[in-house]
Every structure is written in C-alpha cells, then in structure tokens.
Short mmCIF file of C-alpha atoms and ligand atoms in Angstrom, two decimals:
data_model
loop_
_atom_site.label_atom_id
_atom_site.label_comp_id
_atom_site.label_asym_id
_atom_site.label_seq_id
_atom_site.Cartn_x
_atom_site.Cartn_y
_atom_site.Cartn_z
CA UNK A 100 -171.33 145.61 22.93
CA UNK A 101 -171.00 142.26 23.77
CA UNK A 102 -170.75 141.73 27.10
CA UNK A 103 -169.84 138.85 29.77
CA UNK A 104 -171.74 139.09 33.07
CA UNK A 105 -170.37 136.63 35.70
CA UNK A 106 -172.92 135.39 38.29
CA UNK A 107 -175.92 135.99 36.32
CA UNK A 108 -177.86 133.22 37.92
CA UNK A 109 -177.81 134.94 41.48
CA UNK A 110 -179.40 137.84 43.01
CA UNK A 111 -177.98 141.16 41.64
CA UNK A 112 -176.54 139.46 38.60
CA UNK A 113 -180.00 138.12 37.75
CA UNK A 114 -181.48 141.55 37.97
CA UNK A 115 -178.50 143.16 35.93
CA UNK A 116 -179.24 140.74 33.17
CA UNK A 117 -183.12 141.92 33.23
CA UNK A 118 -182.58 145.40 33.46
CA UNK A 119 -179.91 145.39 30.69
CA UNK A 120 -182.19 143.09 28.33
CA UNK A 121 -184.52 145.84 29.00
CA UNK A 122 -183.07 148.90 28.43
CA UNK A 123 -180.41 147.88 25.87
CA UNK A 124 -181.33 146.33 23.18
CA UNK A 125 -178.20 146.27 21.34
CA UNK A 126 -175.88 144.65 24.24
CA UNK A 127 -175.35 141.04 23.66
CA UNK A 128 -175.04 139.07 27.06
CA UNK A 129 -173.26 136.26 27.65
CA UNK A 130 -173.84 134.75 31.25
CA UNK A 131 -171.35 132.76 33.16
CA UNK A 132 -172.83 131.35 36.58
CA UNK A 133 -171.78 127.92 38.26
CA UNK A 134 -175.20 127.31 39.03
CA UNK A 135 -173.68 126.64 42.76
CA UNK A 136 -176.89 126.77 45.87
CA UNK A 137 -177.26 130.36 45.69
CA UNK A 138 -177.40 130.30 41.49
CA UNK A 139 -180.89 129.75 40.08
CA UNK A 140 -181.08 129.31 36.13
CA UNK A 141 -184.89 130.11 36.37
CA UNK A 142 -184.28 133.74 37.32
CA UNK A 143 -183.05 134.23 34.04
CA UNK A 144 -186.05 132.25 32.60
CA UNK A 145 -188.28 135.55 31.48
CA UNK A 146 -185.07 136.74 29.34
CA UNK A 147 -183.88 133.19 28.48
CA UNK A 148 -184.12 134.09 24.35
CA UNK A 149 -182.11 137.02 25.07
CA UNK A 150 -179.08 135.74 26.53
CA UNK A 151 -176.80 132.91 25.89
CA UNK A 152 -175.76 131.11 29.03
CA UNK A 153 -172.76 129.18 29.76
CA UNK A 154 -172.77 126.48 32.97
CA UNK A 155 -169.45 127.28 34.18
CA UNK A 156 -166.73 128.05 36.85
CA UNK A 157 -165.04 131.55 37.15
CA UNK A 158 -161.63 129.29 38.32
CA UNK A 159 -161.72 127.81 35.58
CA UNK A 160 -158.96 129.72 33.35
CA UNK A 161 -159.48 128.07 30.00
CA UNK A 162 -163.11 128.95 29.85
CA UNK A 163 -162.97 132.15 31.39
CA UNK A 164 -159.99 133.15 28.66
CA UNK A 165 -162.06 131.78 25.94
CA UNK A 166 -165.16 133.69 27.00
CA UNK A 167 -163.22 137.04 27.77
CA UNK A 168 -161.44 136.79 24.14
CA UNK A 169 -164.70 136.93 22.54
CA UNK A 170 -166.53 139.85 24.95
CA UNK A 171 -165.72 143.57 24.60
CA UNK A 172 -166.85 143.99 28.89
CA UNK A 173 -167.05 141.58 31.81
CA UNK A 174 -168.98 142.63 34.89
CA UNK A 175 -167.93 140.60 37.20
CA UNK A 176 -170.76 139.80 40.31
CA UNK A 177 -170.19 136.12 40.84
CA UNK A 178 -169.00 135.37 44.09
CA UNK A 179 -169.62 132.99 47.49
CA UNK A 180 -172.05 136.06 49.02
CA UNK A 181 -173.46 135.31 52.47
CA UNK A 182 -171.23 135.92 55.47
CA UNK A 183 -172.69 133.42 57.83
CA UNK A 184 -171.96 130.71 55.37
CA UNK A 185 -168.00 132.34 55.45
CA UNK A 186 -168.09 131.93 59.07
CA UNK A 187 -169.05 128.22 59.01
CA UNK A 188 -166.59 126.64 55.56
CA UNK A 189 -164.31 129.86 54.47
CA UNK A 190 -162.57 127.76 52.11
CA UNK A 191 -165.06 128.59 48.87
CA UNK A 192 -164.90 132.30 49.32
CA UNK A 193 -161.30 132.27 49.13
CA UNK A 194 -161.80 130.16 46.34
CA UNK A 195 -164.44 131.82 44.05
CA UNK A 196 -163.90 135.36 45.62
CA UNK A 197 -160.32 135.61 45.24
CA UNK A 198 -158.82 132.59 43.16
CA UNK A 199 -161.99 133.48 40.57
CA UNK A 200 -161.31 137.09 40.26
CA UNK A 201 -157.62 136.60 39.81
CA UNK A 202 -158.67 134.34 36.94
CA UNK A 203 -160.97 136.92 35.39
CA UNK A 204 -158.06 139.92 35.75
CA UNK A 205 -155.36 137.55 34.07
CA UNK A 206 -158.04 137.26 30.97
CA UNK A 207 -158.52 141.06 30.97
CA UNK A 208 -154.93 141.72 31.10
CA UNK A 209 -154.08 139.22 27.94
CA UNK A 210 -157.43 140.59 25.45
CA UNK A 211 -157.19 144.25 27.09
CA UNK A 212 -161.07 143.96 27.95
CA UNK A 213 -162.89 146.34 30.11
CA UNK A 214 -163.44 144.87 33.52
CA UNK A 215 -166.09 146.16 35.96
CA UNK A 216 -165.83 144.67 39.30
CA UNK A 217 -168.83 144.43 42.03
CA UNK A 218 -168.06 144.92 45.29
CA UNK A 219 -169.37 145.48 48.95
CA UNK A 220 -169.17 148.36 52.00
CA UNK A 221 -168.34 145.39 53.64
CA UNK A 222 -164.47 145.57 53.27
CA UNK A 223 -164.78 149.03 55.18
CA UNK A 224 -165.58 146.84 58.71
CA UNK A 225 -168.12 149.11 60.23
CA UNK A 226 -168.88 152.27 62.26
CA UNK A 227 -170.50 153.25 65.22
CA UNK A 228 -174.33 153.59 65.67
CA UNK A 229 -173.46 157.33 66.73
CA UNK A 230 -171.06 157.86 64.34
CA UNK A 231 -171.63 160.98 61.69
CA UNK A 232 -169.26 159.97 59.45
CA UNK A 233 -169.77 157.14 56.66
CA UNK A 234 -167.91 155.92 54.15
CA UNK A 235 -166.08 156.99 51.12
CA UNK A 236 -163.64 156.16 48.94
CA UNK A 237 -161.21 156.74 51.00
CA UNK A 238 -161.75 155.09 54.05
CA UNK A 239 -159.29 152.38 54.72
CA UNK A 240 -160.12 148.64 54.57
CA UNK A 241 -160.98 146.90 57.54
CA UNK A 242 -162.96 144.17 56.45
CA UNK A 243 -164.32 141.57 59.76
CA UNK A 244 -165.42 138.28 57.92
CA UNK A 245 -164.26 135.63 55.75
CA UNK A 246 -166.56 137.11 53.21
CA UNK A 247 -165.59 141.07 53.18
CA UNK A 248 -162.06 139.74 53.86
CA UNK A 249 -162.16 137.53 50.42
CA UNK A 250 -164.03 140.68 48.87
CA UNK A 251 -161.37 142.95 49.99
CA UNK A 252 -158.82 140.65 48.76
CA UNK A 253 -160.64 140.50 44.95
CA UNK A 254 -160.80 144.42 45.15
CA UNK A 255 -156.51 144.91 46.06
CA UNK A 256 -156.30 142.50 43.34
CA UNK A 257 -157.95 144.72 40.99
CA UNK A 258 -156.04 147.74 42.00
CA UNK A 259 -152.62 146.15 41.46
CA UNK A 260 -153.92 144.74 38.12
CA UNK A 261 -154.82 148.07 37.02
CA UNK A 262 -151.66 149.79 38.50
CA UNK A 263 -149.12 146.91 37.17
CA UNK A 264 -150.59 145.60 34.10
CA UNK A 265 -152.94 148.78 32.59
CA UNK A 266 -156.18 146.80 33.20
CA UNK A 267 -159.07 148.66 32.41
CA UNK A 268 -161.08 148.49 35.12
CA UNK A 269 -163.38 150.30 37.62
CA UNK A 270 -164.72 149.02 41.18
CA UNK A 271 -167.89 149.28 43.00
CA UNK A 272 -168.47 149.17 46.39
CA UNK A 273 -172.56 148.90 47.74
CA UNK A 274 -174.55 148.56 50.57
CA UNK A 275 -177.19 146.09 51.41
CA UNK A 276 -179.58 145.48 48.25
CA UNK A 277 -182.88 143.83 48.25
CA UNK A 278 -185.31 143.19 45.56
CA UNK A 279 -187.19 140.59 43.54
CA UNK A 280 -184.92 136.71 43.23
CA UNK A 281 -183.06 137.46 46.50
CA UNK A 282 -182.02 134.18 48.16
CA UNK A 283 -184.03 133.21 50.73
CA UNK A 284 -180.88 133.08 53.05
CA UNK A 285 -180.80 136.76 53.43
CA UNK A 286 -182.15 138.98 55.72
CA UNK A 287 -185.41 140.61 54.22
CA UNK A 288 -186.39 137.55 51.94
CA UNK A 289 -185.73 135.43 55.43
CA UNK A 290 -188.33 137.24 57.16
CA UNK A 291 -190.76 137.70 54.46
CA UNK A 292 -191.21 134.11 53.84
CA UNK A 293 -190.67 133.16 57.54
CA UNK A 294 -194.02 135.46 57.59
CA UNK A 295 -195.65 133.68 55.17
CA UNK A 296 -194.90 130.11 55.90
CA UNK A 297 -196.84 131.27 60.14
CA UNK A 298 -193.13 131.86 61.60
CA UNK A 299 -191.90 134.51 63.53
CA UNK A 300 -189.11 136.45 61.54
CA UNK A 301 -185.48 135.19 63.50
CA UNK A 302 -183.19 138.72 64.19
CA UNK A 303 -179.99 139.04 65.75
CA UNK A 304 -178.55 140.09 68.83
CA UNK A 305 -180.64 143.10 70.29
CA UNK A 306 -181.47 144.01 66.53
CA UNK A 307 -179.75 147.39 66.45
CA UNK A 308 -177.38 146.59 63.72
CA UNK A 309 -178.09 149.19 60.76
CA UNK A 310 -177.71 148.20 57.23
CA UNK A 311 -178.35 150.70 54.47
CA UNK A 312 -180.77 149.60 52.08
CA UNK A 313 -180.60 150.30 48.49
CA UNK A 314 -183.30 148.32 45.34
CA UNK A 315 -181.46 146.29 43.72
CA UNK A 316 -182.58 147.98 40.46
CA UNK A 317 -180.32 151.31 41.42
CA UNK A 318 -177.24 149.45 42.64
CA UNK A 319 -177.72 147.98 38.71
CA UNK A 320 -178.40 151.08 37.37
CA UNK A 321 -175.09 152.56 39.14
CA UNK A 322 -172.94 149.88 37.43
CA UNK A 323 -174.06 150.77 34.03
CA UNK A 324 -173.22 154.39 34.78
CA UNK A 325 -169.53 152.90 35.77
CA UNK A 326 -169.35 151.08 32.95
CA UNK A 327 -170.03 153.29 30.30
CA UNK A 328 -168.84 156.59 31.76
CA UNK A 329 -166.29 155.58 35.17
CA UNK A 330 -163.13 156.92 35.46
CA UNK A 331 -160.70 153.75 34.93
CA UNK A 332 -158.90 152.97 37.93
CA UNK A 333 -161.63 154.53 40.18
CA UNK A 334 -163.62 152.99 42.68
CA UNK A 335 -167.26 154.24 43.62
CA UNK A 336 -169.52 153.90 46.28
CA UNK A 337 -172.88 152.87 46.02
CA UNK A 338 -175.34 153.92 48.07
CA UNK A 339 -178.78 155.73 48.77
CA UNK A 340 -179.23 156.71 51.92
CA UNK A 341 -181.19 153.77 53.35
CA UNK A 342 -179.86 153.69 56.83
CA UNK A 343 -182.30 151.37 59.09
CA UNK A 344 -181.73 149.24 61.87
CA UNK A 345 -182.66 145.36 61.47
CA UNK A 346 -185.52 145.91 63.88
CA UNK A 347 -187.20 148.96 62.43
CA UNK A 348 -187.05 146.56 58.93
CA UNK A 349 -188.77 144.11 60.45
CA UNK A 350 -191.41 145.94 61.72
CA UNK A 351 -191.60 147.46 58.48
CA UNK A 352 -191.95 143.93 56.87
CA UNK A 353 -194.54 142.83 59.86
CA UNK A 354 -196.70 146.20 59.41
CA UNK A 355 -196.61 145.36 55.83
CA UNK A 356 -197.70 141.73 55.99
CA UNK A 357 -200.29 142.76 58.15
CA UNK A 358 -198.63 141.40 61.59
CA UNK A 359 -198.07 143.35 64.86
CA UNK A 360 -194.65 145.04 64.97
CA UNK A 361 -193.51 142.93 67.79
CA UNK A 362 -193.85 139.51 66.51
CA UNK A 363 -190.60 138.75 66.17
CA UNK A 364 -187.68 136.87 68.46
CA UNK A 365 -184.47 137.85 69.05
CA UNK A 366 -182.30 135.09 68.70
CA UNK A 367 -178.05 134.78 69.08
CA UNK A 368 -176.00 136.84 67.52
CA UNK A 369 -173.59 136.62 64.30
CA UNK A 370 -170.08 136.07 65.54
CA UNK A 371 -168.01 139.39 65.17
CA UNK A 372 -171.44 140.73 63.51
CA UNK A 373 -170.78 144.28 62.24
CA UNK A 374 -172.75 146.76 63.54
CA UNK A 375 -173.55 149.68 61.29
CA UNK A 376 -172.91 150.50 57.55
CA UNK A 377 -173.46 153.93 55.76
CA UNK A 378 -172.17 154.84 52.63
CA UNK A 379 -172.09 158.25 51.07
CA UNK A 380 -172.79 158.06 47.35
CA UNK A 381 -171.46 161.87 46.39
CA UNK A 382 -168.42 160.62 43.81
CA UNK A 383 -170.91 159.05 41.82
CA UNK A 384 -173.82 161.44 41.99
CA UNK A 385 -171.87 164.14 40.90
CA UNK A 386 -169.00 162.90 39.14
CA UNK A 387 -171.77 160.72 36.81
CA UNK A 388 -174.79 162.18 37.65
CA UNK A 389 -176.23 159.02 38.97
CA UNK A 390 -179.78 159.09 41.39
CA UNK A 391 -181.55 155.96 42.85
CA UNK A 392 -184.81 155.71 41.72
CA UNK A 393 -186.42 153.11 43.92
CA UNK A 394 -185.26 155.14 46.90
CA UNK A 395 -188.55 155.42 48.87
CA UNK A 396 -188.27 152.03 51.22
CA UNK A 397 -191.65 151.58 52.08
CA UNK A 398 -192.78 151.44 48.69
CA UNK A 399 -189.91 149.08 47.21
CA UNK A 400 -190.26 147.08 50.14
CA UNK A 401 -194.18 146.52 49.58
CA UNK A 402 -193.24 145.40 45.69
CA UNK A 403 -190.63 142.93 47.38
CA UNK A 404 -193.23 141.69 49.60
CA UNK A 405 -195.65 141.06 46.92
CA UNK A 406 -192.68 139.62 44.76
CA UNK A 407 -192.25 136.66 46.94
CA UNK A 408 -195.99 136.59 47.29
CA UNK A 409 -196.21 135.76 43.60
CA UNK A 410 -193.06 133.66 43.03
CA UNK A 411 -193.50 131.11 46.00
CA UNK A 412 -192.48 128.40 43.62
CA UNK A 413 -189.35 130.19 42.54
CA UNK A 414 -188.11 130.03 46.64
CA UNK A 415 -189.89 127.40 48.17
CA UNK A 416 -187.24 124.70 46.86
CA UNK A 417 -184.35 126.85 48.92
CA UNK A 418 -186.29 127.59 52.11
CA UNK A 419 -186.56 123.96 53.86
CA UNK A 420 -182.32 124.05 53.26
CA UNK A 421 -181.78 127.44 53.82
CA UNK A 422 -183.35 126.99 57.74
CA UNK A 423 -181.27 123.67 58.03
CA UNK A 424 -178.00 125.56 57.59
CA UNK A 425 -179.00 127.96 60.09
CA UNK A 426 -180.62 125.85 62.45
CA UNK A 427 -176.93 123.84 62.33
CA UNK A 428 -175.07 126.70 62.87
CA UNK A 429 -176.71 127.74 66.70
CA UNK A 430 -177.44 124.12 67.27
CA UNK A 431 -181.86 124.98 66.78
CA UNK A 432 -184.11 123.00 65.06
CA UNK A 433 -185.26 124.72 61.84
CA UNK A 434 -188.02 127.44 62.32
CA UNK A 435 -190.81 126.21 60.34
CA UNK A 436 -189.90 122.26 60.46
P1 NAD B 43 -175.68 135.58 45.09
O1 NAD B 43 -175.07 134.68 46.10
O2 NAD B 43 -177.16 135.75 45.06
O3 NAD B 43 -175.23 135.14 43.61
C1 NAD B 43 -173.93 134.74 43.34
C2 NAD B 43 -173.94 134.05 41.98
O4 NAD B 43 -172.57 133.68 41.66
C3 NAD B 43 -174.75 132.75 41.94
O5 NAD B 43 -175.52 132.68 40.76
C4 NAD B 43 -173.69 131.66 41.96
O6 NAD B 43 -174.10 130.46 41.30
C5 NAD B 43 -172.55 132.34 41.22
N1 NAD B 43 -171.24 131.76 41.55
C6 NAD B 43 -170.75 131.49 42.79
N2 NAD B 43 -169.53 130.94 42.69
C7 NAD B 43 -169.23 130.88 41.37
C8 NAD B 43 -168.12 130.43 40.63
N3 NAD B 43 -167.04 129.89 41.25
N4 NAD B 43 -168.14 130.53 39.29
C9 NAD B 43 -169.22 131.05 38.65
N5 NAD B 43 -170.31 131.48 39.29
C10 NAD B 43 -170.32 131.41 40.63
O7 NAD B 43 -174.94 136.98 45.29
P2 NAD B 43 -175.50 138.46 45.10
O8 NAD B 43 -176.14 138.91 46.36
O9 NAD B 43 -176.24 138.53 43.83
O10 NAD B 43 -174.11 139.26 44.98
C11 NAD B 43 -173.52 139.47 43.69
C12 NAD B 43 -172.26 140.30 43.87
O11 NAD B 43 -172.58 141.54 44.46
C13 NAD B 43 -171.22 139.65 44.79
O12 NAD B 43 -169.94 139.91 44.25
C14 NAD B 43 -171.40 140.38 46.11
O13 NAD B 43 -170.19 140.40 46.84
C15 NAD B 43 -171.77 141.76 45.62
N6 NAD B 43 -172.60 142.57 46.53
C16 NAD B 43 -173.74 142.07 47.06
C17 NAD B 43 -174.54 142.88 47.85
C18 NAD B 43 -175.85 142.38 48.44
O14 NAD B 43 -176.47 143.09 49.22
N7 NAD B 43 -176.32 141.20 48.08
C19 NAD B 43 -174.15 144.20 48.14
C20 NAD B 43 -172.94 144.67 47.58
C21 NAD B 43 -172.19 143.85 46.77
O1 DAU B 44 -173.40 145.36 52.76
C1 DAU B 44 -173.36 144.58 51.60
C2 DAU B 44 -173.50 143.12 51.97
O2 DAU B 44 -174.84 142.93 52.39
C3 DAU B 44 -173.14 142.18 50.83
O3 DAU B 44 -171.78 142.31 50.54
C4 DAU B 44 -173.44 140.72 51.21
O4 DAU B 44 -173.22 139.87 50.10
C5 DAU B 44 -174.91 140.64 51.61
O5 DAU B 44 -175.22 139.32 52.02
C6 DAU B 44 -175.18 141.62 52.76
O6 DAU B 44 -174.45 141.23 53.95
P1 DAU B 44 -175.17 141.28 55.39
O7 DAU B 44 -174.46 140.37 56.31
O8 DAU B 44 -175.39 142.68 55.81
O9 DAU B 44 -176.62 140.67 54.94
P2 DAU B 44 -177.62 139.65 55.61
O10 DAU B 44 -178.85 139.68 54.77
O11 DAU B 44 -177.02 138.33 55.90
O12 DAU B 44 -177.95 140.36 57.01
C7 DAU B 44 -178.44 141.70 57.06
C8 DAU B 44 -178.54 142.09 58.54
O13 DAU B 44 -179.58 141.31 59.16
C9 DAU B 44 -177.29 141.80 59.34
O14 DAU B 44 -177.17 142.79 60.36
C10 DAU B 44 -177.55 140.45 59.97
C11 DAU B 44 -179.04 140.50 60.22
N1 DAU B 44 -179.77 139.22 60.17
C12 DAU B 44 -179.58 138.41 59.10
C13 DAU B 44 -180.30 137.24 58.97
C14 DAU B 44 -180.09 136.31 57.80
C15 DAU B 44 -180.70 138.93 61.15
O15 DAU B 44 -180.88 139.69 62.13
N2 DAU B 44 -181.42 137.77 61.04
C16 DAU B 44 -181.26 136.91 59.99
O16 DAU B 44 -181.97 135.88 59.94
#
C-alpha cells in the first residue's frame, strides 16, 4: 500500500509514522507536513530511511493532487491543533483545518483514493461533570472553539463528500492523547517539563475540567483498524476510558516526578474552556474488535515522563516560545524566564 500521511511531523502523525514503519513493513509512506511551529522533522528522524518526506502545504492543490494521484490511502492528521492558539489568531485553523481538508477531499474525489480523516471529541462541546452519559456517534455537534469549530467544519465536509461525490472515506473522532513528541504547548508535556526546568506546573480555573486520556499508540492503533477494516461512510469514536480531572493528572505527574501533590498554582481560566469530555468507544470495540493497549495511566504516564526525561534536546528549542505565547495571552511573564 502506498500510503500518504498528512501531518507526519507533529504529535500523533509522528507516532503513526513509527508505529506503521514498525508493524508494516510493506506500506510505503509518504509524509506531507508544513513543518509549521508545532511540526518537527526530527521526530521522524529514527524512521527517516523509511519514509520519503515532502516539505509541503495541505492548501496547496497542485501538490496535494499530485501526491494523492500517486498514493492508494491518505490519512489525513495535519491540522492547526491547540485551542488556545484558536482563541488568540483563528484565521490559520480555518485555513489549514478547513480550506486544507477541502483540498485533500477534492483529490480523493478526482483519483477515487481512500481517505481516512482524524478527528477530535471536541466538536461534541462538552458535558457535565455529573453527567452519565458520554458520547457517541450520535451525539450532535456542538463544538465551543475556533479549533473544534474548524474540526467540525473538516468533518461535515467529509460527510457531504462522501454522500455527494462517493468518497471513500471513514472519520475518527478521539479524546485527549499523550505520549512520546507531544508539543510542549499541551497540557501533560507543559507540566512535565515545567517540573523539570524547577517550575510549578500552571492549571486552569479550579482544575476540575476532565479530559479522557488515551496513549497515543492506541488512538494509532484505532486508525489502522479504520483503515483497513471501517465501514465507509462511518465515523468512530475513539476512546479508552481515561476520564481524569486536570488536577488529579497533575498530581499524578507531581507524585511521579517525585514532588508533593500540591505544588502546583491555579492560574486563569481558558475562555469558554470546556469542561468535561468522555467518549464511549463500543462501535469500534465491537464492530472491529479494537482494545487499547496502553490503557493503564499510571504506567504510560511514567514512560511519558521518562520520554521527555531522555529527549530534553528534542523540546527544549519549543519551551522558551511556547511560555511566551502563553505568558502574552493573560498578560504574565513567562514561568521559567
Ligand atoms: P500537532 O499540532 O502536534 O501536529 C500537526 C502537524 O500538522 C504538524 O506537524 C504541522 O506542521 C502540520 N501542519 C499544520 N498545518 C499544516 C498545513 N497547512 N499543511 C501541512 N501540514 C500542516 O497536532 P496533533 O496533536 O498531532 O494532532 C493531529 C491530528 O489529530 C489533528 O487533526 C487533531 O485535530 C487530531 N486530534 C488530536 C488530538 C490530541 O489530543 N492531540 C486528539 C484527537 C484528535
Ligand atoms: O480532546 C481532543 C483534543 O485534546 C484535541 O482535539 C486537541 O488537538 C488537543 O490539543 C486537546 O485539546 P485540549 O484543549 O483538551 O488540550 P490541552 O492540552 O490544551 O488541555 C488539556 C486540559 O488541560 C484542558 O482542560 C486545559 C487544561 N490546561 C491546559 C494547559 C496547556 C491547563 O490546565 N493548563 C495548561 O497549561
């Protein structure tokens, strides 16, 4: 199969690219990534032989066409990902998130390519800290940021692509990963390196926001098992049942690191922040048999701790910027300066 994975460089696509040089030998991948802040070409440095790699824009329809004409798949991860950046310039989410994927779907449609397209809970909004219910595949859209609104936008897209044109495609929708290559801009690699560096991890509001956790390595395995044996036309959640609020992860990552649970600050909150995710993964654990294997936090959390132990030099470069944009955004000098 030859296959074209979009956003390769970053966080989930990186992994994807690892885990599929890994497993499957006979898969040729073919990388597109604009290399933008949040793309790193060095995360794809250990399977750099492997892979061909092409220094490009997803808006960019000539390239994209060329590319899809000569792949048989396209899983399609590259997008503008953090929502407090979406809340300060929306303008490149709408741009790469919606404007990209309408690019990739035109491709698809005109070579009749299988599309897979990676999505987020986030277009769901969110539910209640007391709520029992959690989300499915049929829970209506909802989405609160720039960012899950752009993401919802890319996955209606998809759906009228599929309905209108016969695109092959499939979506996924998953919940907060973490793992090794993470951007230091998000929540757990934040804190872990705000630990290291002597600096007391930053957390939002009152810290009672739940996100539900899931390694990296089984929201990848998941979109292989789309891939290769999804319904076309479906959507699937992605999930495996790692509900935690942001404080009991931080005390986690502090217990971990050998700090006391406390030492941490509650600082202002994130604008229209949503306050609890949950997804139930049944479609795709019984419709394709998927199970997470990393699913035992503590554990996964420990390797991602020791991950960015090992790998200062692949963050440190990001960190210094990374607390700049937040300190601008509240109006705080950079933790750490
Ligand atoms: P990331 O920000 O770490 O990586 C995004 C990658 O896309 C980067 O390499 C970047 O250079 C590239 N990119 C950005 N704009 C581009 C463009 N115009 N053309 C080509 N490449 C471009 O993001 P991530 O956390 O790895 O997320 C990957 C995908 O998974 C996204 O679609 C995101 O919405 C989705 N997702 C993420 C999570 C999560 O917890 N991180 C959960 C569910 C879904
Ligand atoms: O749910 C899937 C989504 O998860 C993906 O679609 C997004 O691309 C991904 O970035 C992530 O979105 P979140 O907003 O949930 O992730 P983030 O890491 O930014 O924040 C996780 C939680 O931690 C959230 O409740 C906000 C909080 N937070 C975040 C940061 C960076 C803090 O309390 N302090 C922080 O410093």
């Amino acid at each position: 199969m030859r296959l074209l994975v979009t956003g390769g460089a970053g966080f989930i696509g990186a992994n994807f690219v690892h885990q599929t040089v890994r497993e499957r030998p006979d898969v040729e991948v073919t990388v597109l990534d604009a290399l933008t802040y949040a793309g790193d070409r060095s995360c794809l440095a250990p399977v750099e032989e492997a892979v061909a790699f092409v220094h490009g824009d997803v808006t960019d329809a000539a390239l994209v066409e060329g590319l899809v004409a000569r792949s048989d798949a396209v899983v399609h991860f590259a997008a503008e990902s953090h929502v407090d950046a979406s809340l300060v310039d929306p303008w490149p989410f709408v741009r790469t998130n919606v404007v990209g994927t309408t690019t990739l779907l035109q491709a698809v449609r005109e070579h009749g390519v299988r599309y897979h397209h990676v999505s987020t809970d986030e277009v769901y909004g969110d539910l209640a800290l007391e709520d029992p219910r959690r989300f499915t595949e049929t829970t209506p859209y909802d989405p609160s940021s720039p960012y899950s609104a752009t993401k919802a936008s890319s996955d209606l897209l998809v759906r009228a692509w599929v309905r209108s044109f016969g695109v092959r495609a499939t979506i996924s929708n998953c919940s907060n990963n973490y793992g090794p290559y993470q951007h230091v801009e998000k929540f757990i690699p934040r804190q872990i390196t705000n630990v290291i560096d002597g600096v007391r991890p930053q957390v939002y509001g009152r810290g009672a926001n739940v996100r539900d956790w899931i390694h990296v390595e089984d929201h990848n395995s998941a979109v292989w098992a789309i891939l290769e044996r999804g319904r076309v036309g479906e959507t699937y959640l992605v999930g495996a049942d790692g509900e935690r609020s942001n404080r009991e992860v931080v005390a986690l990552v502090l217990e971990l690191m050998g700090q006391p649970p406390g030492a941490f600050d509650l600082v202002p909150d994130r604008p229209g922040h949503d306050l609890r995710y949950a997804i139930d993964a049944t479609k795709l654990r019984t419709e394709l048999g998927w199970r997470p294997r990393r699913a035992d936090f503590r554990d996964a959390l420990a390797a991602t701790i020791a991950w960015y132990r090992a790998n200062e030099a692949w963050w440190r470069p990001a960190k210094a910027a990374a607390e700049r944009r937040f300190a601008a955004r509240d109006g705080s000098e950079p933790v750490g300066a």
